[in-house]
PDB file of N, CA and C in Angstrom:
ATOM      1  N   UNK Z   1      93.454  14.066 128.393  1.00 61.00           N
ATOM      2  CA  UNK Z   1      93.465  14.822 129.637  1.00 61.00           C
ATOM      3  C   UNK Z   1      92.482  15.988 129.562  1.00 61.00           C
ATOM      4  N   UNK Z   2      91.925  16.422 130.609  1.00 66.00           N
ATOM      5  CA  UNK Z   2      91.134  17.031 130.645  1.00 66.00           C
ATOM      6  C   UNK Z   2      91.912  18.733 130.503  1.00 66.00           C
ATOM      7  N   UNK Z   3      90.842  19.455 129.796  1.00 73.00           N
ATOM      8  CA  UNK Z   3      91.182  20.845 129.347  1.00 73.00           C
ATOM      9  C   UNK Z   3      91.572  21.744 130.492  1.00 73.00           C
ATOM     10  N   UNK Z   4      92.172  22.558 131.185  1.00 72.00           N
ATOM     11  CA  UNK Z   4      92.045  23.997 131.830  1.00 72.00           C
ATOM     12  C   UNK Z   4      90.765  24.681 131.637  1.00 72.00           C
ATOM     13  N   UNK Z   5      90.063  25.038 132.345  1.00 69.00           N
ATOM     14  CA  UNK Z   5      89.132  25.575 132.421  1.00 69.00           C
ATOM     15  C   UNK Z   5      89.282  27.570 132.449  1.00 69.00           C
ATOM     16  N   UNK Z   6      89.511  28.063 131.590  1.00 67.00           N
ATOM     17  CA  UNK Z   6      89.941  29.404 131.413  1.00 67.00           C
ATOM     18  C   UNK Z   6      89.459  30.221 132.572  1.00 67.00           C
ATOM     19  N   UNK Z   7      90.395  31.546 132.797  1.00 65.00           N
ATOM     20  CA  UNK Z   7      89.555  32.307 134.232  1.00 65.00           C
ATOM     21  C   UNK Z   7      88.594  32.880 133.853  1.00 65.00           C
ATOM     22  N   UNK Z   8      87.404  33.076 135.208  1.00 67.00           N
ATOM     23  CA  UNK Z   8      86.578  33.746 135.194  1.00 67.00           C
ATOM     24  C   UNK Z   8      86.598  35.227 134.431  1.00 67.00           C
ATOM     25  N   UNK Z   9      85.391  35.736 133.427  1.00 65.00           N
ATOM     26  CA  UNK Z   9      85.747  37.039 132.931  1.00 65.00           C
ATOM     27  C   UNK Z   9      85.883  38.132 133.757  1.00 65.00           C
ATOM     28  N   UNK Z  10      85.476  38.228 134.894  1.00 67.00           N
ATOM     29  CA  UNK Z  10      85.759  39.274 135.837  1.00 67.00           C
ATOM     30  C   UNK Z  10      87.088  39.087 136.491  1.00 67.00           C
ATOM     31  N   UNK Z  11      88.117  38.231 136.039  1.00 61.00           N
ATOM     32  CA  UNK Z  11      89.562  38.381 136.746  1.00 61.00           C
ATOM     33  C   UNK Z  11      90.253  39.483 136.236  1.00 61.00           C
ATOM     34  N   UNK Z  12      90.736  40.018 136.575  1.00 63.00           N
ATOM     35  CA  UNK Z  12      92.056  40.797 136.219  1.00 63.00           C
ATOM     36  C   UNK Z  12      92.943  40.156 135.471  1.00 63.00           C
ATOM     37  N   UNK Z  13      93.351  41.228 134.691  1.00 66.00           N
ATOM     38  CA  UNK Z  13      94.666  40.063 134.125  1.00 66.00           C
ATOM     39  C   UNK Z  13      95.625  40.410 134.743  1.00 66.00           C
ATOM     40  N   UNK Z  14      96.649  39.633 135.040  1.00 68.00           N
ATOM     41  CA  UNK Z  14      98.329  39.353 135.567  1.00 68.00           C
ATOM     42  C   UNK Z  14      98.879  40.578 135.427  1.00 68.00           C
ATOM     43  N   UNK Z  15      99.338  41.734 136.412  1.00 73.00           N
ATOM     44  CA  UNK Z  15      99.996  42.943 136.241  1.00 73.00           C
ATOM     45  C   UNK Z  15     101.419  42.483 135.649  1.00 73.00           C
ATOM     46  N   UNK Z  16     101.726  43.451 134.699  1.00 80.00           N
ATOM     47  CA  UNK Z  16     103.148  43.054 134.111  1.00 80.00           C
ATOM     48  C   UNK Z  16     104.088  43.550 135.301  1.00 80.00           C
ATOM     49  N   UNK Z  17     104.967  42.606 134.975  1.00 82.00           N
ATOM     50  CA  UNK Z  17     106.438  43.100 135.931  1.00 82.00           C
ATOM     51  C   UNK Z  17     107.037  43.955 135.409  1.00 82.00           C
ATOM     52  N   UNK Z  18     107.409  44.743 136.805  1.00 87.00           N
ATOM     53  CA  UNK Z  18     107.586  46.509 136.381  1.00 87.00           C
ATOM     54  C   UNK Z  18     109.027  46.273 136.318  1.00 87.00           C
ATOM     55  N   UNK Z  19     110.224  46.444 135.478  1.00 89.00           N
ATOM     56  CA  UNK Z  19     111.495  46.593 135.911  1.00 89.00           C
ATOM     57  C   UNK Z  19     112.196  47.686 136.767  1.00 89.00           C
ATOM     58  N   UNK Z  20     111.449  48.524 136.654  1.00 92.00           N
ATOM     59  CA  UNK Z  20     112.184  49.375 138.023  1.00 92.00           C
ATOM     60  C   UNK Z  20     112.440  49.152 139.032  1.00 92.00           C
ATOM     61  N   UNK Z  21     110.854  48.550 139.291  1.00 92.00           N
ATOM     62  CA  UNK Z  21     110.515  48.120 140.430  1.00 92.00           C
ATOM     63  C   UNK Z  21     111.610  47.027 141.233  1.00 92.00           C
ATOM     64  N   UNK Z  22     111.878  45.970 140.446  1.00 90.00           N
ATOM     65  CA  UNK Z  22     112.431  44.909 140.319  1.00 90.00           C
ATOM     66  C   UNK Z  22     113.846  45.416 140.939  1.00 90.00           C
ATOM     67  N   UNK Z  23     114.245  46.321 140.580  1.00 93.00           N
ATOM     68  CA  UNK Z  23     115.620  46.499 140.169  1.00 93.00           C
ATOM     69  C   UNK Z  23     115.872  47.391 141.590  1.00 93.00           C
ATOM     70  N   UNK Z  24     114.587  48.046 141.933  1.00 95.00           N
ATOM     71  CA  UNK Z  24     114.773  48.719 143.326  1.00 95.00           C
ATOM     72  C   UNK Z  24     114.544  48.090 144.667  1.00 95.00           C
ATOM     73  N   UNK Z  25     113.902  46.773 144.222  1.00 94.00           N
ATOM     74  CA  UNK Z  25     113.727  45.821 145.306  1.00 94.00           C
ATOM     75  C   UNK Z  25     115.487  44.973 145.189  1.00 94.00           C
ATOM     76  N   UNK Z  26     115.697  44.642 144.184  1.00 93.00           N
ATOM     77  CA  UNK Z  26     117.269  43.944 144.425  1.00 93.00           C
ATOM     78  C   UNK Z  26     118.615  45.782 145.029  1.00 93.00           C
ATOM     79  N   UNK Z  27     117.655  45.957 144.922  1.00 94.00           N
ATOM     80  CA  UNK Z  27     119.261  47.751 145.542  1.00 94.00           C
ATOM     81  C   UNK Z  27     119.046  47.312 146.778  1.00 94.00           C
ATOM     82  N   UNK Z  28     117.488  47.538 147.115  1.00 95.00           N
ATOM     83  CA  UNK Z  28     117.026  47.603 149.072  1.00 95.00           C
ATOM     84  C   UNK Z  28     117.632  45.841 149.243  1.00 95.00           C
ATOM     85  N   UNK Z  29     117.550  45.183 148.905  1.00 95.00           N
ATOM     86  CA  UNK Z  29     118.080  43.748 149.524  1.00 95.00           C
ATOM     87  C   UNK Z  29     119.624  43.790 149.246  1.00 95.00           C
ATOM     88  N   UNK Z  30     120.579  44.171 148.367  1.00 95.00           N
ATOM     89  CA  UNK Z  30     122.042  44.601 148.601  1.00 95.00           C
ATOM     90  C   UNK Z  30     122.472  45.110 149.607  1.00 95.00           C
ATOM     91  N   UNK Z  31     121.473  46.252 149.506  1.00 95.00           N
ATOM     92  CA  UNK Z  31     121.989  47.478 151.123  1.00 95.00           C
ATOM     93  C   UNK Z  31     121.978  46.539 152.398  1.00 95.00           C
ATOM     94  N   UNK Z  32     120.755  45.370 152.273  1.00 96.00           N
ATOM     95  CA  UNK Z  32     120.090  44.943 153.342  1.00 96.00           C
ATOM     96  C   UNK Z  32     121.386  43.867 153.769  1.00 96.00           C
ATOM     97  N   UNK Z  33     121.874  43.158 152.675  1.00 96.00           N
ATOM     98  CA  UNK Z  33     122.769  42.276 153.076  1.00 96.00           C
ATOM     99  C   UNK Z  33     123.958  43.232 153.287  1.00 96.00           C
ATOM    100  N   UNK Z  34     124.419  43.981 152.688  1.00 97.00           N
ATOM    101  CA  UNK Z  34     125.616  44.825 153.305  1.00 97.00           C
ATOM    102  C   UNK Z  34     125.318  45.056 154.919  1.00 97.00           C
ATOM    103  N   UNK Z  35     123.946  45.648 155.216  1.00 97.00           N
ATOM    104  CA  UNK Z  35     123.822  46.285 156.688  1.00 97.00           C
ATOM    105  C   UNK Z  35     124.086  45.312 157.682  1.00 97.00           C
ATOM    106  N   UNK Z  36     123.752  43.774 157.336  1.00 97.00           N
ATOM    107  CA  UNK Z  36     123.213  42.650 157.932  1.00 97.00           C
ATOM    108  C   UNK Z  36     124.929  42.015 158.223  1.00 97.00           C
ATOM    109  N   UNK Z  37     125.794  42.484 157.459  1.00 97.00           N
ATOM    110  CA  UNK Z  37     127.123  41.882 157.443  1.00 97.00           C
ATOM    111  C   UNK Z  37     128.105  43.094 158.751  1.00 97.00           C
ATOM    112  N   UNK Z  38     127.067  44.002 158.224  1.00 97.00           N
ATOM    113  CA  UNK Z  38     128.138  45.414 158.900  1.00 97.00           C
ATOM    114  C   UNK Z  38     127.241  45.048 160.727  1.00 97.00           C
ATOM    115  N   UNK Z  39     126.276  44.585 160.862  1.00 96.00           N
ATOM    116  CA  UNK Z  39     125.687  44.218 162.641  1.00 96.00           C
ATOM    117  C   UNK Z  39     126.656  42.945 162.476  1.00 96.00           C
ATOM    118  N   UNK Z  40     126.579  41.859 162.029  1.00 96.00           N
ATOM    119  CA  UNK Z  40     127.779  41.073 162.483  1.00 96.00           C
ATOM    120  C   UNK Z  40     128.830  40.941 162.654  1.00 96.00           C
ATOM    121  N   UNK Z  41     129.190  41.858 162.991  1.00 96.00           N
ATOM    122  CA  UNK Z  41     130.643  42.496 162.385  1.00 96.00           C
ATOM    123  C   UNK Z  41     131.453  42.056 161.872  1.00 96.00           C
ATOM    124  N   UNK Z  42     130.838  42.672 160.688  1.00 97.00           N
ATOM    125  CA  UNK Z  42     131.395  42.513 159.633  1.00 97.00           C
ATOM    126  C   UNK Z  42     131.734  40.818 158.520  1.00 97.00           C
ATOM    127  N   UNK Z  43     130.927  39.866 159.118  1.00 97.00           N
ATOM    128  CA  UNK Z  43     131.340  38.653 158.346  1.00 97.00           C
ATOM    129  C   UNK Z  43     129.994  37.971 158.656  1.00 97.00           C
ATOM    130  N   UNK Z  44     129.465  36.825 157.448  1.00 97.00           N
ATOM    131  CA  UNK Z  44     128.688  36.055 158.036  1.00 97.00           C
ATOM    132  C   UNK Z  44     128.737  34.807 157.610  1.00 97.00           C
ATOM    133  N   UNK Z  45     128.290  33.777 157.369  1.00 96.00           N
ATOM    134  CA  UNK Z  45     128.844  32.589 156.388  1.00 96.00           C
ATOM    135  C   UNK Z  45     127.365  32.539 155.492  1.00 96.00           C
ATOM    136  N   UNK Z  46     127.687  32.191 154.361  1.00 94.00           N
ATOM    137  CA  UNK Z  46     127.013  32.213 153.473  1.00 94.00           C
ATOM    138  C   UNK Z  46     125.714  31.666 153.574  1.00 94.00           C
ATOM    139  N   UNK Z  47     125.097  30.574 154.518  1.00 94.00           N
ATOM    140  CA  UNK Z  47     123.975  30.133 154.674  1.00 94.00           C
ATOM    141  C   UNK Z  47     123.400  31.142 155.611  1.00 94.00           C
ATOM    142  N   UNK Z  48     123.345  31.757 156.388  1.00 96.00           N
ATOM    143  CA  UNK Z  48     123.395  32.942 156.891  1.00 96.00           C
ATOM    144  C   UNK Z  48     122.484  33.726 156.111  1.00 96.00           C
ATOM    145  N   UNK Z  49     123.889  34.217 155.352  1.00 95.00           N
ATOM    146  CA  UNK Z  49     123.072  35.591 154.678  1.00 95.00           C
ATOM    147  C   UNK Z  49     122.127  34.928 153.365  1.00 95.00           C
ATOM    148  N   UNK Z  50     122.080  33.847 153.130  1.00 95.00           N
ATOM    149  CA  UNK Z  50     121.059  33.144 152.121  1.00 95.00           C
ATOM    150  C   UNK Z  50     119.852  33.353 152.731  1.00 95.00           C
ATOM    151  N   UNK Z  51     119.876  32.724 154.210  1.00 95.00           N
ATOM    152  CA  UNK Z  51     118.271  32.494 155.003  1.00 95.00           C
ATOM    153  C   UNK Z  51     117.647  34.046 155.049  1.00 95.00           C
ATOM    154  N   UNK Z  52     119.077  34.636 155.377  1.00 95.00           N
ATOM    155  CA  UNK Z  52     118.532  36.070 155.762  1.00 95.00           C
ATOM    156  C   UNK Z  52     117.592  37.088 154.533  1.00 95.00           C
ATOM    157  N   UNK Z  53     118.626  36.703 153.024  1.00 94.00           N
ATOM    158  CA  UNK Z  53     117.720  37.189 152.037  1.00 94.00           C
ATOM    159  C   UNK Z  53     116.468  36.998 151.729  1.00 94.00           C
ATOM    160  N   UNK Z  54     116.341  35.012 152.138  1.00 94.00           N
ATOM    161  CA  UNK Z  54     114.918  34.519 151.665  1.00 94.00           C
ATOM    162  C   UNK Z  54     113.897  35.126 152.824  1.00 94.00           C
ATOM    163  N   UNK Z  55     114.646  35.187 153.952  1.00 94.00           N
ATOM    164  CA  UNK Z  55     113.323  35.895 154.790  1.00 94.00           C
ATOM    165  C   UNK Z  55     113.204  37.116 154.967  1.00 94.00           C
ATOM    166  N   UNK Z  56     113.518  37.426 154.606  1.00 95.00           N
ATOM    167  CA  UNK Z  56     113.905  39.539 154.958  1.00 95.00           C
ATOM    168  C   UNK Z  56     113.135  39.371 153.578  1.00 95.00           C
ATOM    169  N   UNK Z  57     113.685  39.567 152.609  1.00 93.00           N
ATOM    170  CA  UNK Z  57     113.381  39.731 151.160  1.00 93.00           C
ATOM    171  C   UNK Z  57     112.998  39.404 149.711  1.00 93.00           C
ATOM    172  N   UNK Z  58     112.829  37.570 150.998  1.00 93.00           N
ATOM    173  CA  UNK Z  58     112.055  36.943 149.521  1.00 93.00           C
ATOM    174  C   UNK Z  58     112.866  36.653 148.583  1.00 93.00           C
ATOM    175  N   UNK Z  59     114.283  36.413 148.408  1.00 93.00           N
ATOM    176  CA  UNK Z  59     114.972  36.323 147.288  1.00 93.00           C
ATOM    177  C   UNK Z  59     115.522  35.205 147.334  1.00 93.00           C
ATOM    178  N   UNK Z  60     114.902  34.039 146.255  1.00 90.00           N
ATOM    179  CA  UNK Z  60     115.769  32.538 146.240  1.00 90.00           C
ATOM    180  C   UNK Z  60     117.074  32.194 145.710  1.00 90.00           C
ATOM    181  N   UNK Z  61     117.118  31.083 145.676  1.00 90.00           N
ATOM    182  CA  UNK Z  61     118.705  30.686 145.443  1.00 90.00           C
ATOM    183  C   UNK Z  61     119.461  31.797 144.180  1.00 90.00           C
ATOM    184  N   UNK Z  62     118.849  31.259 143.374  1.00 93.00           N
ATOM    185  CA  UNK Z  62     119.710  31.947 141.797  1.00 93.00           C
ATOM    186  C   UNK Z  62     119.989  33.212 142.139  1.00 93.00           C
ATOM    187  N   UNK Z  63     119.099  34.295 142.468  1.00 93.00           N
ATOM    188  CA  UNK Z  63     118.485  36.003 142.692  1.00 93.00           C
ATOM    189  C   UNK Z  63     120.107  36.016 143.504  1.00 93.00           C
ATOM    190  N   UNK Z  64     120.080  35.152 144.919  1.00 95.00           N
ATOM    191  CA  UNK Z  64     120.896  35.204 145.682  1.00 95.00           C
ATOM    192  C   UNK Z  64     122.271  35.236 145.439  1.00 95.00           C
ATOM    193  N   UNK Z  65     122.287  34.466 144.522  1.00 94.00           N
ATOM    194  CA  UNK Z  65     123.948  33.987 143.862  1.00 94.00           C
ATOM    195  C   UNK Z  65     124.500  35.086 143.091  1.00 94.00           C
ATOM    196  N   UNK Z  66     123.535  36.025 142.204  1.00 94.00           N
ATOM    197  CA  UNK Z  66     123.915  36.798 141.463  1.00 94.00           C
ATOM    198  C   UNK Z  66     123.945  38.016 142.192  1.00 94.00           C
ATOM    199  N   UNK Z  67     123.350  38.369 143.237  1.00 95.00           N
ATOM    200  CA  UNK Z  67     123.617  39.725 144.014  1.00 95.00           C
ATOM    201  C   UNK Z  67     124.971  39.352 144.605  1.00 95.00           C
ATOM    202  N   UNK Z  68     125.541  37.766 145.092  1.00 95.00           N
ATOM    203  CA  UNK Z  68     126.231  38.267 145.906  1.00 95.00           C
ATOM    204  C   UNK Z  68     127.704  38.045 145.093  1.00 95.00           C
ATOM    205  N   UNK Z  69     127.798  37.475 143.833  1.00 96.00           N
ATOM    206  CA  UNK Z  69     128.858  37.638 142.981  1.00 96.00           C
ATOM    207  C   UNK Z  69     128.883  38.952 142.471  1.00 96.00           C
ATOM    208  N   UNK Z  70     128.180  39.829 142.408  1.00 96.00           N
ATOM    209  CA  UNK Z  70     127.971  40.951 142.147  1.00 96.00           C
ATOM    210  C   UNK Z  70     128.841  41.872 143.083  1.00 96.00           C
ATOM    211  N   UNK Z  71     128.054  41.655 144.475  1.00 97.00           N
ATOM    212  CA  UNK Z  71     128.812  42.469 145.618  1.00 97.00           C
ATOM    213  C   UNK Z  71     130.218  42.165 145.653  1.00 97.00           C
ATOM    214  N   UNK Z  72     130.326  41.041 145.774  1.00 97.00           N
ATOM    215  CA  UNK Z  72     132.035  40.713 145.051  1.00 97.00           C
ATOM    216  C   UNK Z  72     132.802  41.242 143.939  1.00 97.00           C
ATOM    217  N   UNK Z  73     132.063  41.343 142.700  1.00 97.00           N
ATOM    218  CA  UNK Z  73     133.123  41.841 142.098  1.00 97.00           C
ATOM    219  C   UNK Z  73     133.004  43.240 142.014  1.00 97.00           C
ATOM    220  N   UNK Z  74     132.249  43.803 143.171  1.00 97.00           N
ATOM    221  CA  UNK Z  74     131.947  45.578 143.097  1.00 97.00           C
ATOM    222  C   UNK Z  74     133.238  45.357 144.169  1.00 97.00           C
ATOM    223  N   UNK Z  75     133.592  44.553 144.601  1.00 97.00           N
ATOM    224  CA  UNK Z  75     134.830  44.982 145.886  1.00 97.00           C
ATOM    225  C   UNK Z  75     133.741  45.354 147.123  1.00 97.00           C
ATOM    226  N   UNK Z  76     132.534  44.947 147.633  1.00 98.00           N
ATOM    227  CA  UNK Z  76     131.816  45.553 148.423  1.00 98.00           C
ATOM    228  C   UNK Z  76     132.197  44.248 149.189  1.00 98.00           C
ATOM    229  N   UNK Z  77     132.234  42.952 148.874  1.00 97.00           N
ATOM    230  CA  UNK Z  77     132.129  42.060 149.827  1.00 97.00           C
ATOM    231  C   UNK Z  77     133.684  41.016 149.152  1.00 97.00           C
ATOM    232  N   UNK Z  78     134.320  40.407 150.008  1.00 97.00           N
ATOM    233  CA  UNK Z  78     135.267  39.707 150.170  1.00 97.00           C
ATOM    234  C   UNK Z  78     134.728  38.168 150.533  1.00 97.00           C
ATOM    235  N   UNK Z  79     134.871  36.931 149.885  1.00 95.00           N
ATOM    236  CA  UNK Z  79     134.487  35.881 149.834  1.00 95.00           C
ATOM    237  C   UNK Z  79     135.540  34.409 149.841  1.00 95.00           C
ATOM    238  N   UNK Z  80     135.434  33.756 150.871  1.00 95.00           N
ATOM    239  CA  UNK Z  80     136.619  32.884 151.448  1.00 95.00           C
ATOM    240  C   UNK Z  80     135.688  31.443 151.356  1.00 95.00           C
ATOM    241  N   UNK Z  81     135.763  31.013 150.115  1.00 92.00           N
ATOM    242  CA  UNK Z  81     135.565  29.706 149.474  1.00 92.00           C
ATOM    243  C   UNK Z  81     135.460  28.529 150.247  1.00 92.00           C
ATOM    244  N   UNK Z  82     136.963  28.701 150.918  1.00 95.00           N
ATOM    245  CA  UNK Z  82     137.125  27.478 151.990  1.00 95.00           C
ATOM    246  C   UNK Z  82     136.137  27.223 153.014  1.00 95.00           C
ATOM    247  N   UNK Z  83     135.874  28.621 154.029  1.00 94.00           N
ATOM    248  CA  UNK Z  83     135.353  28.467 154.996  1.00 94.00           C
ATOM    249  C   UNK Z  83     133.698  28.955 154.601  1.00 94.00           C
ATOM    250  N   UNK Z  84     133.193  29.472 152.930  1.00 94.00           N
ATOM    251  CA  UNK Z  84     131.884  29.908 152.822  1.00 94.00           C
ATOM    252  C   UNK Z  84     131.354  31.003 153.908  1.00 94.00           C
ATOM    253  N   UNK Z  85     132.719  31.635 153.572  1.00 96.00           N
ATOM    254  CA  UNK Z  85     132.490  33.468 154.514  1.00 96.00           C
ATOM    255  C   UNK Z  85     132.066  34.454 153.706  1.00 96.00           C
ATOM    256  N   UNK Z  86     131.209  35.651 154.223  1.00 97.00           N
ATOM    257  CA  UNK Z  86     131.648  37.201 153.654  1.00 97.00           C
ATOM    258  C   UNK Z  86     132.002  37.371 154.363  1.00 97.00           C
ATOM    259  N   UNK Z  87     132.617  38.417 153.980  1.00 97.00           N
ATOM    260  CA  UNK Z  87     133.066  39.810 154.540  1.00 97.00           C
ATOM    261  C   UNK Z  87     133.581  40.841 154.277  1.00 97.00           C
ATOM    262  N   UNK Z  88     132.681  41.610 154.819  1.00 97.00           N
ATOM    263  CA  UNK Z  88     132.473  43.276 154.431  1.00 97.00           C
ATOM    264  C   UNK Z  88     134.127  44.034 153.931  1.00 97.00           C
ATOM    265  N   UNK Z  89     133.825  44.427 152.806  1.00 97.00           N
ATOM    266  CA  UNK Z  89     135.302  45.751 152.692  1.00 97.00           C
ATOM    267  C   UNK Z  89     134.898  46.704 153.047  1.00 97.00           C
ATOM    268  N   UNK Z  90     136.124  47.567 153.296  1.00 96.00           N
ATOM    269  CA  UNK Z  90     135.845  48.969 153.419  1.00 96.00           C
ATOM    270  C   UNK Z  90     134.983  49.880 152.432  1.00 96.00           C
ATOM    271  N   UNK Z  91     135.039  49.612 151.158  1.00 97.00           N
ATOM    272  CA  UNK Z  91     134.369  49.735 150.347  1.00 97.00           C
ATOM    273  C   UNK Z  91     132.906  49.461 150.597  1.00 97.00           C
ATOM    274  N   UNK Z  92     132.764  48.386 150.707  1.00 97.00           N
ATOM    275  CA  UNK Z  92     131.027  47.996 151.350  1.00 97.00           C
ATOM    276  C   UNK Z  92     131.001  48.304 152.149  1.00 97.00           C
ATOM    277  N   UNK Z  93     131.376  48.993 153.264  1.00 95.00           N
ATOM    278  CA  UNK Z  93     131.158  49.926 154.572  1.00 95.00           C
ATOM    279  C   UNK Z  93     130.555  51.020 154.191  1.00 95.00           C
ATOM    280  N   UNK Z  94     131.577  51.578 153.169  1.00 95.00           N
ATOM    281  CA  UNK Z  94     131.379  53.153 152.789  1.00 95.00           C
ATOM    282  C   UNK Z  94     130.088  53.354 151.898  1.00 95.00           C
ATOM    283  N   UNK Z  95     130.075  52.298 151.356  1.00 94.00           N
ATOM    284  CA  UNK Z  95     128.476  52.171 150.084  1.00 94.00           C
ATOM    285  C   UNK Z  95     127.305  52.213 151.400  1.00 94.00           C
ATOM    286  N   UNK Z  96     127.749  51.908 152.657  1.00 92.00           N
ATOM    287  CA  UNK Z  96     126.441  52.341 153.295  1.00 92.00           C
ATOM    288  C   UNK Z  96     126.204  53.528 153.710  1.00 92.00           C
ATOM    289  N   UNK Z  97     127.263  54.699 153.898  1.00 88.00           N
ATOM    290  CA  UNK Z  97     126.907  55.669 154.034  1.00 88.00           C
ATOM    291  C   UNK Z  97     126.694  56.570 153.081  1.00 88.00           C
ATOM    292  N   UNK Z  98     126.439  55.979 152.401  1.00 78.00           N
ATOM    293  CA  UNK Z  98     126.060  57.290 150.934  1.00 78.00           C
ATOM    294  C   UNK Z  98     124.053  56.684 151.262  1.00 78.00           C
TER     295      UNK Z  98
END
């Protein structure tokens, strides 16, 4: 098979991934799905707030799964298996006004 042809010497190399950064883009997409639950009032079904992450914020499946087991076990969001609901606690209400 034929070789890769290495990049041009005038490329840049690949900026490293900043973890702050990272970590402040998954806060603003938490808040975002909390806010997004608190205009629906208060509930949305899970494909929902999936589409809503990938397009608002760019965040795919896995990213998705772990923010929102997260928001769950912070008590911010309440999760009904059967019907593939959130919905907002009082707790995740109040995390928006801080």
């Amino acid at each position: 098979p034929p070789k890769a042809s290495p990049p041009p010497a005038d490329t840049p190399p690949k900026a490293a991934i900043d973890p702050d950064k990272v970590a402040r883009h998954l806060e603003r997409t938490r808040k975002g799905l909390l806010r997004f639950l608190d205009k629906n009032g208060g509930e949305a079904g899970l494909a929902e707030l999936h589409d809503h992450s990938e397009r608002r914020y760019f965040i795919g499946h896995q990213k998705f799964s772990q923010l929102m087991e997260g928001m769950v076990m912070d008590g911010l969001v309440d999760y009904d298996w059967d019907l593939q609901q959130a919905k907002l606690t009082d707790s995740g209400r109040e995390s928006l006004e801080k």
